[in-house]
Tab-separated table of C-alpha atoms in Angstrom:
chain	number	residue	atom	x	y	z
L	54	MET	CA	-18.228	-21.185	9.576
L	55	LEU	CA	-15.499	-18.763	10.554
L	56	ARG	CA	-14.444	-18.622	14.191
L	57	ILE	CA	-11.819	-16.108	15.243
L	58	GLU	CA	-10.561	-16.421	18.790
L	59	ASN	CA	-8.420	-13.946	20.661
L	60	LEU	CA	-6.530	-13.031	17.510
L	61	ARG	CA	-3.447	-10.907	17.870
L	62	ALA	CA	-1.502	-9.775	14.837
L	63	GLU	CA	1.147	-7.258	13.965
L	64	THR	CA	2.651	-5.690	10.900
L	65	ALA	CA	5.938	-3.799	10.673
L	66	GLY	CA	6.488	-4.522	14.370
L	67	LYS	CA	3.273	-2.822	15.456
L	68	GLU	CA	0.442	-4.752	17.073
L	69	ILE	CA	-2.805	-3.976	15.262
L	70	LEU	CA	-5.187	-6.747	16.309
L	71	LYS	CA	-5.246	-7.046	20.081
L	72	GLY	CA	-7.337	-10.047	21.006
L	73	LEU	CA	-10.118	-10.051	18.430
L	74	SER	CA	-12.863	-12.647	18.714
L	75	LEU	CA	-15.703	-13.099	16.265
L	76	GLU	CA	-17.866	-15.923	15.016
L	77	ILE	CA	-19.791	-15.994	11.763
L	78	ASN	CA	-22.231	-18.791	11.082
L	79	ALA	CA	-23.341	-20.161	7.733
L	80	GLY	CA	-26.155	-18.107	6.258
L	81	GLU	CA	-24.977	-14.893	7.917
L	82	VAL	CA	-23.790	-11.564	6.642
L	83	HIS	CA	-21.765	-9.958	9.388
L	84	ALA	CA	-20.790	-6.332	8.962
L	85	ILE	CA	-17.709	-4.898	10.639
L	86	MET	CA	-17.583	-1.163	11.094
L	87	GLY	CA	-15.068	0.967	12.865
L	88	PRO	CA	-13.024	4.111	12.787
L	89	ASN	CA	-9.897	4.526	10.675
L	90	GLY	CA	-6.933	2.631	12.037
L	91	ALA	CA	-9.075	0.215	14.074
L	92	GLY	CA	-7.611	-2.801	12.265
L	93	LYS	CA	-10.359	-3.618	9.766
L	94	SER	CA	-8.081	-4.031	6.755
L	95	THR	CA	-5.470	-5.810	8.873
L	96	LEU	CA	-8.132	-8.345	9.793
L	97	ALA	CA	-8.836	-8.912	6.079
L	98	HIS	CA	-5.130	-9.273	5.263
L	99	VAL	CA	-4.518	-11.680	8.139
L	100	LEU	CA	-7.428	-13.839	6.998
L	101	GLY	CA	-6.097	-13.758	3.430
L	102	GLY	CA	-2.535	-14.544	4.529
L	103	LYS	CA	-0.819	-11.484	3.121
L	104	PRO	CA	2.972	-11.582	3.530
L	105	GLY	CA	4.175	-9.089	6.123
L	106	TYR	CA	1.375	-9.724	8.602
L	107	GLU	CA	2.324	-11.841	11.564
L	108	VAL	CA	-0.117	-13.637	13.818
L	109	THR	CA	1.264	-13.646	17.360
L	110	ALA	CA	-1.617	-15.289	19.224
L	111	GLY	CA	-5.087	-16.710	18.793
L	112	SER	CA	-6.670	-18.918	16.189
L	113	VAL	CA	-8.960	-18.872	13.206
L	114	GLU	CA	-11.044	-21.880	12.325
L	115	PHE	CA	-12.525	-21.873	8.823
L	116	ARG	CA	-15.024	-24.615	7.923
L	117	GLY	CA	-13.484	-26.838	10.579
L	118	GLU	CA	-9.880	-26.264	9.463
L	119	ASP	CA	-7.099	-24.253	11.046
L	120	LEU	CA	-6.891	-21.355	8.589
L	121	PHE	CA	-3.291	-20.533	9.480
L	122	GLU	CA	-2.180	-24.001	8.391
L	123	LEU	CA	-3.123	-23.049	4.839
L	124	GLU	CA	-1.152	-21.015	2.304
L	125	PRO	CA	-3.026	-18.094	0.726
L	126	HIS	CA	-3.862	-20.059	-2.449
L	127	GLU	CA	-5.032	-23.007	-0.345
L	128	ARG	CA	-7.344	-20.724	1.611
L	129	ALA	CA	-8.931	-19.672	-1.656
L	130	ALA	CA	-9.345	-23.287	-2.719
L	131	ALA	CA	-10.929	-24.024	0.673
L	132	GLY	CA	-13.638	-21.515	-0.218
L	133	LEU	CA	-12.374	-18.198	1.139
L	134	PHE	CA	-12.621	-15.135	-1.077
L	135	LEU	CA	-10.972	-11.855	-0.207
L	136	GLY	CA	-12.375	-8.752	-1.855
L	137	PHE	CA	-9.542	-6.237	-1.964
L	138	GLN	CA	-9.915	-2.637	-0.882
L	139	TYR	CA	-7.334	-1.829	-3.541
L	140	PRO	CA	-7.510	-4.461	-6.289
L	141	VAL	CA	-4.104	-5.084	-7.844
L	142	GLU	CA	-3.272	-4.315	-11.481
L	143	ILE	CA	-1.564	-7.110	-13.396
L	144	PRO	CA	-0.263	-5.823	-16.736
L	145	GLY	CA	-0.059	-8.370	-19.525
L	146	VAL	CA	-2.535	-10.845	-18.029
L	147	SER	CA	-6.147	-10.697	-19.191
L	148	ASN	CA	-9.026	-10.983	-16.742
L	149	LEU	CA	-10.280	-14.033	-18.585
L	150	GLN	CA	-6.958	-15.843	-18.434
L	151	PHE	CA	-6.476	-14.875	-14.786
L	152	LEU	CA	-9.921	-16.063	-13.749
L	153	ARG	CA	-9.842	-19.240	-15.754
L	154	GLU	CA	-6.512	-20.208	-14.185
L	155	ALA	CA	-7.872	-19.315	-10.762
L	156	LEU	CA	-11.115	-21.241	-11.135
L	157	ASN	CA	-9.453	-24.312	-12.587
L	158	ALA	CA	-6.755	-24.270	-9.903
L	159	GLN	CA	-9.470	-24.253	-7.249
L	160	ARG	CA	-11.458	-26.958	-9.009
L	161	LYS	CA	-8.363	-29.145	-9.252
L	162	VAL	CA	-7.822	-28.962	-5.483
L	163	ARG	CA	-11.451	-29.929	-4.966
L	164	GLY	CA	-11.073	-32.873	-7.337
L	165	GLU	CA	-13.332	-31.351	-10.004
L	166	GLU	CA	-12.681	-31.320	-13.744
L	167	ALA	CA	-11.293	-28.175	-15.321
L	168	LEU	CA	-13.843	-26.093	-17.221
L	169	SER	CA	-13.354	-25.958	-20.978
L	170	GLY	CA	-12.832	-22.591	-22.687
L	171	GLY	CA	-16.451	-22.533	-23.849
L	172	GLU	CA	-17.912	-23.452	-20.462
L	173	PHE	CA	-15.777	-20.861	-18.761
L	174	LEU	CA	-16.757	-18.094	-21.189
L	175	LYS	CA	-20.422	-18.850	-20.635
L	176	LEU	CA	-19.976	-18.610	-16.867
L	177	ALA	CA	-17.958	-15.406	-17.169
L	178	LYS	CA	-20.593	-13.816	-19.400
L	179	GLU	CA	-23.351	-14.688	-16.969
L	180	LYS	CA	-21.517	-13.199	-13.972
L	181	ALA	CA	-20.407	-10.117	-15.877
L	182	SER	CA	-23.977	-9.357	-16.861
L	183	LEU	CA	-25.072	-9.838	-13.240
L	184	LEU	CA	-22.714	-6.998	-12.325
L	185	ARG	CA	-23.603	-5.129	-15.524
L	186	MET	CA	-20.057	-5.246	-16.722
L	187	ASP	CA	-19.251	-5.317	-20.414
L	188	MET	CA	-17.587	-8.575	-21.500
L	189	GLU	CA	-15.043	-6.447	-23.362
L	190	MET	CA	-13.741	-5.296	-19.980
L	191	LEU	CA	-12.944	-8.899	-19.096
L	192	LYS	CA	-10.784	-9.249	-22.176
L	193	ARG	CA	-8.611	-6.425	-20.937
L	194	GLN	CA	-5.660	-6.754	-18.585
L	195	VAL	CA	-6.465	-7.362	-14.915
L	196	ASN	CA	-7.554	-4.037	-13.430
L	197	VAL	CA	-5.229	-2.066	-15.724
L	198	GLY	CA	-6.837	1.224	-16.677
L	199	PHE	CA	-9.978	0.431	-14.655
L	200	SER	CA	-11.523	3.237	-12.641
L	201	GLY	CA	-11.921	2.723	-8.888
L	202	GLY	CA	-15.542	1.727	-9.388
L	203	GLU	CA	-14.758	-0.636	-12.259
L	204	LYS	CA	-12.150	-2.390	-10.139
L	205	LYS	CA	-14.684	-3.025	-7.377
L	206	ARG	CA	-17.233	-4.260	-9.871
L	207	ALA	CA	-14.595	-6.534	-11.405
L	208	GLU	CA	-13.895	-7.929	-7.923
L	209	MET	CA	-17.524	-8.936	-7.659
L	210	VAL	CA	-17.465	-10.530	-11.122
L	211	GLN	CA	-14.481	-12.540	-9.893
L	212	MET	CA	-16.427	-13.534	-6.792
L	213	GLY	CA	-19.365	-14.592	-8.965
L	214	ILE	CA	-17.172	-16.777	-11.143
L	215	LEU	CA	-15.266	-18.349	-8.257
L	216	SER	CA	-18.436	-18.802	-6.182
L	217	PRO	CA	-16.731	-19.011	-2.786
L	218	ALA	CA	-18.325	-20.364	0.385
L	219	PHE	CA	-17.210	-17.362	2.373
L	220	ALA	CA	-16.283	-13.826	1.391
L	221	VAL	CA	-14.314	-11.229	3.309
L	222	LEU	CA	-15.092	-7.954	1.576
L	223	ASP	CA	-12.776	-5.117	2.523
L	224	GLU	CA	-14.462	-1.787	1.818
L	225	THR	CA	-15.942	-3.015	-1.409
L	226	ASP	CA	-18.183	0.084	-1.319
L	227	SER	CA	-15.364	2.626	-1.367
L	228	GLY	CA	-14.954	4.366	-4.703
L	229	LEU	CA	-18.455	3.472	-5.905
L	230	ASP	CA	-21.064	5.979	-7.015
L	231	ILE	CA	-24.664	5.522	-5.867
L	232	ASP	CA	-25.776	3.470	-8.857
L	233	ALA	CA	-22.694	1.261	-8.825
L	234	LEU	CA	-23.154	0.736	-5.077
L	235	ARG	CA	-26.610	-0.687	-5.722
L	236	VAL	CA	-25.360	-2.963	-8.530
L	237	VAL	CA	-22.487	-4.227	-6.385
L	238	GLY	CA	-24.732	-4.660	-3.323
L	239	GLU	CA	-27.272	-6.633	-5.320
L	240	GLY	CA	-24.409	-8.670	-6.772
L	241	ILE	CA	-23.254	-9.570	-3.270
L	242	ASN	CA	-26.796	-10.628	-2.386
L	243	ALA	CA	-27.145	-12.747	-5.517
L	244	ILE	CA	-23.769	-14.446	-5.161
L	245	MET	CA	-23.339	-14.806	-1.416
L	246	ARG	CA	-26.816	-15.134	0.096
L	247	GLY	CA	-27.473	-18.759	0.925
L	248	PRO	CA	-27.810	-21.120	3.865
L	249	ASP	CA	-24.288	-22.482	3.369
L	250	LYS	CA	-22.528	-19.201	2.637
L	251	GLY	CA	-21.169	-16.437	4.799
L	252	VAL	CA	-19.912	-12.890	4.417
L	253	LEU	CA	-17.712	-10.670	6.521
L	254	LEU	CA	-18.451	-7.215	5.208
L	255	ILE	CA	-16.007	-4.505	6.182
L	256	THR	CA	-17.398	-1.045	5.583
L	257	HIS	CA	-17.340	2.528	6.788
L	258	TYR	CA	-20.822	3.407	5.760
L	259	GLN	CA	-24.434	2.492	6.281
L	260	ARG	CA	-25.135	2.995	2.548
L	261	LEU	CA	-24.007	-0.492	1.462
L	262	LEU	CA	-25.895	-2.052	4.374
L	263	ASP	CA	-29.139	-0.614	3.012
L	264	VAL	CA	-28.695	-2.968	0.058
L	265	VAL	CA	-26.865	-5.861	1.684
L	266	LYS	CA	-28.847	-6.224	4.893
L	267	PRO	CA	-26.540	-7.613	7.562
L	268	ASP	CA	-27.679	-10.160	10.117
L	269	LYS	CA	-25.165	-8.835	12.614
L	270	VAL	CA	-23.065	-5.725	12.977
L	271	SER	CA	-19.891	-5.468	15.041
L	272	VAL	CA	-17.806	-2.465	15.928
L	273	LEU	CA	-14.053	-2.890	15.695
L	274	ALA	CA	-11.971	-0.391	17.613
L	275	ASP	CA	-8.331	-0.505	18.585
L	276	GLY	CA	-7.905	-4.102	17.475
L	277	ARG	CA	-10.876	-5.590	19.307
L	278	ILE	CA	-14.583	-6.081	18.784
L	279	VAL	CA	-16.173	-3.680	21.257
L	280	GLU	CA	-19.810	-4.215	20.452
L	281	THR	CA	-22.002	-6.568	18.443
L	282	GLY	CA	-25.660	-6.068	17.619
L	283	GLY	CA	-28.240	-6.311	14.880
L	284	PRO	CA	-28.642	-4.054	11.836
L	285	GLU	CA	-29.923	-1.277	14.086
L	286	LEU	CA	-26.384	-0.850	15.426
L	287	ALA	CA	-25.205	0.342	12.012
L	288	VAL	CA	-27.973	2.926	11.923
L	289	ARG	CA	-27.018	4.149	15.377
L	290	LEU	CA	-23.360	4.448	14.340
L	291	GLU	CA	-24.351	6.438	11.286
L	292	ASN	CA	-26.483	8.806	13.398
L	293	GLU	CA	-24.393	9.145	16.545
L	294	GLY	CA	-20.860	8.410	15.371
L	295	TYR	CA	-18.288	5.914	16.623
L	296	ASP	CA	-17.201	7.944	19.634
L	297	ALA	CA	-20.680	8.138	21.173
L	298	VAL	CA	-21.498	4.462	20.602
L	299	MET	CA	-18.112	3.301	21.835
L	300	ALA	CA	-18.267	5.507	24.922
L	301	GLU	CA	-21.609	3.957	25.742
L	302	ALA	CA	-20.212	0.468	25.219
L	303	ALA	CA	-17.308	1.224	27.524
L	304	ALA	CA	-19.554	2.604	30.232
A	17	MET	CA	31.942	-5.708	-38.706
A	18	GLY	CA	35.102	-5.806	-36.766
A	19	GLU	CA	37.564	-8.551	-37.721
A	20	LEU	CA	39.286	-9.375	-34.460
A	21	ALA	CA	43.005	-10.053	-34.560
A	22	THR	CA	43.065	-11.461	-31.071
A	23	LEU	CA	40.490	-12.987	-28.772
A	24	PRO	CA	38.261	-10.387	-27.122
A	25	THR	CA	38.764	-9.489	-23.493
A	26	ARG	CA	36.596	-7.747	-20.951
A	27	ARG	CA	38.464	-4.537	-21.695
A	28	ASP	CA	36.636	-4.418	-25.038
A	29	GLU	CA	33.466	-2.427	-24.495
A	30	ALA	CA	31.266	-4.840	-26.464
A	31	TRP	CA	32.584	-7.825	-24.448
A	32	ARG	CA	32.591	-6.204	-21.051
A	33	TYR	CA	29.981	-8.491	-19.474
A	34	ALA	CA	30.525	-11.522	-21.706
A	35	ASP	CA	31.490	-14.989	-20.502
A	36	ILE	CA	35.057	-14.683	-21.779
A	37	SER	CA	36.069	-18.277	-21.097
A	38	ALA	CA	33.155	-19.550	-23.215
A	39	VAL	CA	34.164	-17.149	-25.971
A	40	GLU	CA	37.795	-18.228	-25.775
A	41	ALA	CA	36.755	-21.860	-26.048
A	42	LEU	CA	34.983	-20.984	-29.270
A	43	GLY	CA	38.202	-19.760	-30.856
A	44	LEU	CA	39.110	-16.743	-32.940
A	45	GLU	CA	38.090	-18.151	-36.300
A	46	ALA	CA	34.571	-18.962	-35.192
A	47	ILE	CA	34.250	-15.565	-33.553
A	48	ASN	CA	35.189	-13.813	-36.757
A	49	ASP	CA	32.676	-15.852	-38.699
A	50	TRP	CA	29.906	-13.330	-39.314
A	51	ARG	CA	26.834	-14.244	-41.243
A	52	VAL	CA	26.038	-11.523	-43.778
A	53	LEU	CA	22.551	-10.594	-44.839
A	54	ASN	CA	21.475	-7.936	-47.342
A	55	ILE	CA	17.849	-6.950	-47.427
A	56	ALA	CA	16.943	-5.317	-50.733
A	57	ALA	CA	15.081	-2.017	-50.910
A	58	GLY	CA	11.429	-2.350	-50.044
A	59	GLU	CA	11.730	-5.951	-48.807
A	60	THR	CA	10.763	-7.252	-45.385
A	61	HIS	CA	12.902	-9.924	-43.774
A	62	ARG	CA	11.698	-11.552	-40.586
A	63	GLU	CA	13.694	-14.134	-38.705
A	64	THR	CA	13.352	-15.787	-35.332
A	65	PHE	CA	16.119	-17.259	-33.236
A	66	VAL	CA	15.918	-19.726	-30.392
A	67	LEU	CA	19.187	-20.175	-28.576
A	68	ASP	CA	18.709	-23.320	-26.538
A	69	SER	CA	20.874	-26.180	-25.286
A	70	ALA	CA	22.618	-26.504	-28.658
A	71	ALA	CA	23.431	-22.803	-28.999
A	72	ALA	CA	26.944	-21.685	-29.854
A	73	PRO	CA	28.609	-19.275	-27.406
A	74	ALA	CA	28.441	-16.577	-30.095
A	75	THR	CA	26.200	-16.043	-33.103
A	76	ARG	CA	27.036	-12.970	-35.168
A	77	LEU	CA	25.038	-11.387	-37.876
A	78	GLN	CA	25.696	-8.369	-40.071
A	79	VAL	CA	22.731	-6.907	-41.869
A	80	THR	CA	22.290	-4.097	-44.365
A	81	VAL	CA	18.747	-2.905	-44.796
A	82	GLY	CA	17.957	-1.186	-48.098
A	83	ALA	CA	15.832	1.903	-48.592
A	84	GLY	CA	12.337	1.424	-47.156
A	85	ALA	CA	13.100	-2.194	-46.238
A	86	ARG	CA	12.452	-3.842	-42.885
A	87	ALA	CA	14.575	-6.180	-40.813
A	88	GLU	CA	12.616	-7.906	-38.042
A	89	PHE	CA	14.444	-10.162	-35.627
A	90	PHE	CA	12.906	-11.887	-32.646
A	91	ALA	CA	15.057	-13.987	-30.379
A	92	VAL	CA	14.829	-16.091	-27.264
A	93	ASN	CA	18.116	-16.763	-25.556
A	94	ALA	CA	17.402	-19.653	-23.221
A	95	SER	CA	20.709	-21.413	-23.662
A	96	ASN	CA	22.069	-23.867	-21.111
A	97	GLY	CA	25.582	-22.461	-21.253
A	98	SER	CA	26.590	-18.917	-22.055
A	99	ALA	CA	25.362	-17.628	-25.384
A	100	ARG	CA	25.520	-14.341	-27.199
A	101	LEU	CA	23.593	-13.094	-30.193
A	102	GLU	CA	25.161	-10.125	-31.889
A	103	VAL	CA	23.484	-8.140	-34.626
A	104	GLU	CA	24.968	-5.226	-36.560
A	105	VAL	CA	22.460	-3.401	-38.673
A	106	THR	CA	23.002	-0.588	-41.155
A	107	LEU	CA	19.861	1.233	-42.169
A	108	ALA	CA	19.401	3.028	-45.488
A	109	LYS	CA	16.851	5.795	-46.040
A	110	GLY	CA	13.473	5.071	-44.492
A	111	ALA	CA	14.458	1.548	-43.440
A	112	HIS	CA	13.308	-0.049	-40.203
A	113	PHE	CA	14.961	-2.389	-37.722
A	114	GLU	CA	12.779	-4.233	-35.231
A	115	PHE	CA	14.378	-6.303	-32.502
A	116	GLY	CA	12.556	-8.222	-29.795
A	117	GLY	CA	14.670	-10.302	-27.459
A	118	VAL	CA	14.228	-12.407	-24.347
A	119	THR	CA	17.044	-13.778	-22.247
A	120	ILE	CA	15.833	-16.283	-19.709
A	121	GLY	CA	17.444	-18.900	-17.516
A	122	GLY	CA	19.277	-19.902	-14.372
A	123	GLY	CA	22.530	-21.683	-13.630
A	124	ASP	CA	25.643	-19.565	-13.915
A	125	ALA	CA	25.418	-18.801	-17.636
A	126	THR	CA	25.681	-15.405	-19.294
A	127	ARG	CA	23.000	-14.824	-21.910
A	128	GLU	CA	23.319	-11.696	-23.969
A	129	PHE	CA	22.165	-9.663	-26.886
A	130	VAL	CA	24.503	-7.177	-28.455
A	131	THR	CA	23.199	-4.868	-31.150
A	132	LYS	CA	24.781	-2.114	-33.146
A	133	THR	CA	22.344	-0.052	-35.141
A	134	VAL	CA	23.727	2.405	-37.667
A	135	HIS	CA	21.280	4.969	-38.922
A	136	ALA	CA	23.324	5.767	-42.035
A	137	GLU	CA	20.691	7.737	-43.934
A	138	PRO	CA	17.713	9.941	-43.054
A	139	ASP	CA	14.220	8.794	-42.053
A	140	ALA	CA	15.164	5.346	-40.785
A	141	THR	CA	13.571	3.956	-37.631
A	142	SER	CA	14.559	1.297	-35.145
A	143	ASN	CA	12.788	-0.245	-32.185
A	144	GLN	CA	14.397	-2.663	-29.759
A	145	THR	CA	12.649	-4.300	-26.817
A	146	VAL	CA	14.574	-6.711	-24.617
A	147	ARG	CA	13.357	-8.544	-21.528
A	148	ALA	CA	15.613	-10.548	-19.214
A	149	VAL	CA	14.423	-13.094	-16.632
A	150	HIS	CA	17.081	-14.788	-14.568
A	151	TRP	CA	17.653	-16.834	-11.457
A	152	GLY	CA	20.460	-18.799	-9.856
A	153	THR	CA	23.640	-16.833	-10.496
A	154	ALA	CA	22.837	-16.242	-14.152
A	155	THR	CA	23.407	-12.968	-15.952
A	156	GLY	CA	21.362	-11.303	-18.664
A	157	ASN	CA	22.914	-8.566	-20.779
A	158	PHE	CA	21.757	-6.147	-23.398
A	159	LEU	CA	24.375	-3.965	-25.028
A	160	GLY	CA	22.792	-1.706	-27.550
A	161	GLU	CA	24.769	0.784	-29.549
A	162	ILE	CA	23.012	3.263	-31.778
A	163	ASN	CA	24.958	5.409	-34.210
A	164	VAL	CA	23.210	8.231	-36.003
A	165	VAL	CA	25.530	9.603	-38.668
A	166	ARG	CA	25.611	13.207	-39.874
A	167	HIS	CA	22.692	14.054	-42.166
A	168	ALA	CA	20.654	11.084	-40.920
A	169	GLN	CA	17.877	13.492	-40.005
A	170	LYS	CA	14.450	12.346	-38.784
A	171	THR	CA	15.983	9.222	-37.318
A	172	ASP	CA	13.652	7.653	-34.753
A	173	ALA	CA	15.382	5.086	-32.574
A	174	ALA	CA	14.012	3.446	-29.427
A	175	GLN	CA	15.518	0.973	-27.022
A	176	ASP	CA	13.803	-0.533	-24.007
A	177	PHE	CA	15.290	-3.020	-21.561
A	178	LYS	CA	13.698	-4.540	-18.468
A	179	ALA	CA	15.057	-7.277	-16.276
A	180	LEU	CA	13.303	-9.445	-13.733
A	181	LEU	CA	15.522	-11.202	-11.220
A	182	LEU	CA	13.748	-14.116	-9.577
A	183	GLU	CA	16.467	-14.921	-7.057
A	184	LYS	CA	19.207	-13.170	-5.190
A	185	GLY	CA	22.461	-13.806	-7.030
A	186	ALA	CA	21.113	-13.309	-10.536
A	187	SER	CA	22.105	-10.134	-12.318
A	188	ALA	CA	21.459	-8.038	-15.380
A	189	ASN	CA	23.477	-5.455	-17.276
A	190	ALA	CA	22.092	-2.845	-19.606
A	191	VAL	CA	24.441	-0.785	-21.708
A	192	PRO	CA	22.724	1.688	-23.973
A	193	GLN	CA	25.232	3.607	-26.063
A	194	LEU	CA	24.144	6.461	-28.278
A	195	GLU	CA	26.298	8.365	-30.725
A	196	ILE	CA	24.324	11.051	-32.468
A	197	PHE	CA	25.779	13.328	-35.117
A	198	ALA	CA	22.532	14.630	-36.613
A	199	ASP	CA	20.465	17.333	-34.927
A	200	ASP	CA	16.878	16.468	-35.847
A	201	VAL	CA	16.442	12.981	-34.387
A	202	LYS	CA	14.540	11.086	-31.705
A	203	CYS	CA	16.475	8.557	-29.669
A	204	ALA	CA	14.824	7.044	-26.609
A	205	HIS	CA	16.201	4.471	-24.243
A	206	GLY	CA	15.139	3.055	-20.910
A	207	ALA	CA	16.316	0.343	-18.566
A	208	THR	CA	14.935	-1.097	-15.333
A	209	VAL	CA	15.853	-4.044	-13.138
A	210	GLY	CA	13.383	-5.418	-10.617
A	211	GLN	CA	11.760	-8.365	-8.930
A	212	LEU	CA	8.370	-10.037	-9.266
A	213	ASP	CA	5.535	-7.888	-8.005
A	214	GLU	CA	4.708	-9.291	-4.540
A	215	ASN	CA	1.283	-7.680	-4.548
A	216	ALA	CA	0.397	-9.321	-7.831
A	217	ARG	CA	1.545	-12.676	-6.478
A	218	TYR	CA	-0.567	-12.276	-3.355
A	219	TYR	CA	-3.562	-11.158	-5.400
A	220	MET	CA	-3.243	-14.244	-7.592
A	221	ALA	CA	-2.865	-16.503	-4.546
A	222	ALA	CA	-5.984	-14.939	-3.032
A	223	ARG	CA	-7.848	-16.179	-6.095
A	224	GLY	CA	-6.461	-19.693	-5.739
A	225	ILE	CA	-3.652	-19.584	-8.294
A	226	VAL	CA	-0.758	-21.732	-7.071
A	227	PRO	CA	2.614	-19.940	-6.719
A	228	ASP	CA	4.252	-21.716	-9.704
A	229	MET	CA	1.440	-20.732	-12.005
A	230	ALA	CA	1.379	-17.178	-10.657
A	231	GLN	CA	5.069	-16.877	-11.422
A	232	ARG	CA	4.565	-18.320	-14.883
A	233	LEU	CA	1.743	-15.906	-15.676
A	234	LEU	CA	3.736	-12.928	-14.461
A	235	VAL	CA	6.863	-13.949	-16.360
A	236	GLN	CA	4.803	-14.608	-19.481
A	237	ALA	CA	3.271	-11.138	-19.248
A	238	PHE	CA	6.680	-9.622	-18.668
A	239	ILE	CA	8.446	-11.186	-21.631
A	240	GLY	CA	5.382	-10.747	-23.840
A	241	ASP	CA	6.395	-7.117	-24.385
A	242	ALA	CA	9.424	-8.217	-26.369
A	243	LEU	CA	7.389	-10.346	-28.757
A	244	VAL	CA	4.272	-8.226	-29.130
A	245	GLU	CA	5.439	-6.690	-32.418
A	246	MET	CA	5.327	-10.148	-33.985
A	247	GLY	CA	1.566	-9.975	-33.924
A	248	ASP	CA	-0.475	-12.828	-32.591
A	249	ASP	CA	0.774	-15.743	-34.612
A	250	ALA	CA	2.097	-19.257	-34.284
A	251	ALA	CA	5.720	-18.126	-34.448
A	252	GLN	CA	5.120	-15.888	-31.459
A	253	SER	CA	3.677	-18.658	-29.319
A	254	GLU	CA	6.567	-20.888	-30.372
A	255	LEU	CA	9.071	-18.355	-29.023
A	256	LEU	CA	6.994	-17.782	-25.907
A	257	ASP	CA	6.866	-21.527	-25.273
A	258	ALA	CA	10.627	-21.822	-25.761
A	259	ALA	CA	11.150	-19.111	-23.162
A	260	LEU	CA	8.670	-20.530	-20.667
A	261	ALA	CA	10.084	-24.031	-21.065
A	262	ALA	CA	13.275	-22.715	-19.472
A	263	LEU	CA	11.245	-21.584	-16.472
A	264	GLU	CA	9.506	-24.923	-16.152
A	265	LYS	CA	12.732	-26.921	-16.269
A	266	SER	CA	14.033	-24.925	-13.335
A	267	ALA	CA	13.419	-26.020	-9.772
A	268	LEU	CA	12.208	-22.568	-8.765
């Protein structure tokens, strides 16, 4: 579904991704773990097409298309969702307006009819309750005045409404308390588990992976994938630390 | 209400950033033609202005607001050529002046609001919110003079200006001018000039919103501040639409 080959990318003149290869098939949840500064967030930004990140080599194929041929909004319409580590505040624009514009823009590209106000509200209500978020929150301005945890929950409501084929979730678990982590994890399962869906889950901690059970786990260090394994790899990382596991991989 | 004997020049403080050639073309007589409005004590007068393709280079209005009365003006300056709306307000005891203004547009026009607010008696309040959105080599100006006379205690005056420049070459000028001769007053003013928030644009794109729509939503949110005091009514959406129409006509 997503095939990354020998990807090299830099930002502010510094090479961060140094030949990263990774393949995620439909039906898979693939967790990426790694120490600070390994390039995890850079990978998410490069896949999303954030300005300021330059791809210098390699390729990314997404659902049979060259991802880098697409503008950021076209990537979204093609089914890619990027869950932000730091969701952006947009004063003056309500969540409902933002999401309705987003959903209808995506539907237009796919040749589908725009949802009416009533249809959209029904969908929004359903997804908000899945994430146990009060509908009143969705009437408020995008992420303005939301706590860290509320922002992450709102991201998942957005994902539920947009129903993407593939999600790149960048530290969606950071800033969540234990209860919220479970709600968000179960939300990811409900929205993104399916034979034709895929998830790239970037995280620091095993905690989220207890709820969202990954099919594969990879370790990203210094811009490359240094090891890939099953869910047991995440447990080992949690117990032994990155240094020990990476030293073993290098040996 | 100054009666000008000669055409204004850029040496005159109130005309410093004006499009002088447009003003000269208008002629002295038209410039000196002030509309006069007296709002009786306790009354509320609300008026909206849309300066569009047919707008005169200068529209001038002199208003006296009686005790406890309210003057509420909301204006969109989306003229094709240069246009200036000038309002002089004199506030009696406990009166209020509300001004919400949007200048928006491209080309090489100068779109401006010029206000002079005289707090002539105690307890009067004024609140002015102006937003400017420009591209091309256009200019947006807000010159706001506030005079608080002696004994006009408990005056509460606020002025807030923000400009959004969508392209290199566009500019904005903010000239707050405060003259305060009373000692128990609140006068606040602020001015910022900036560009569209790149992070917000990227965030919107990541959700599938096309760049034109993202820009429209962000501009709409930005200028909304100036019209929020209107409350959520049809007149507000009319002004908002007039402002956004200028954005849509542009090839940005």
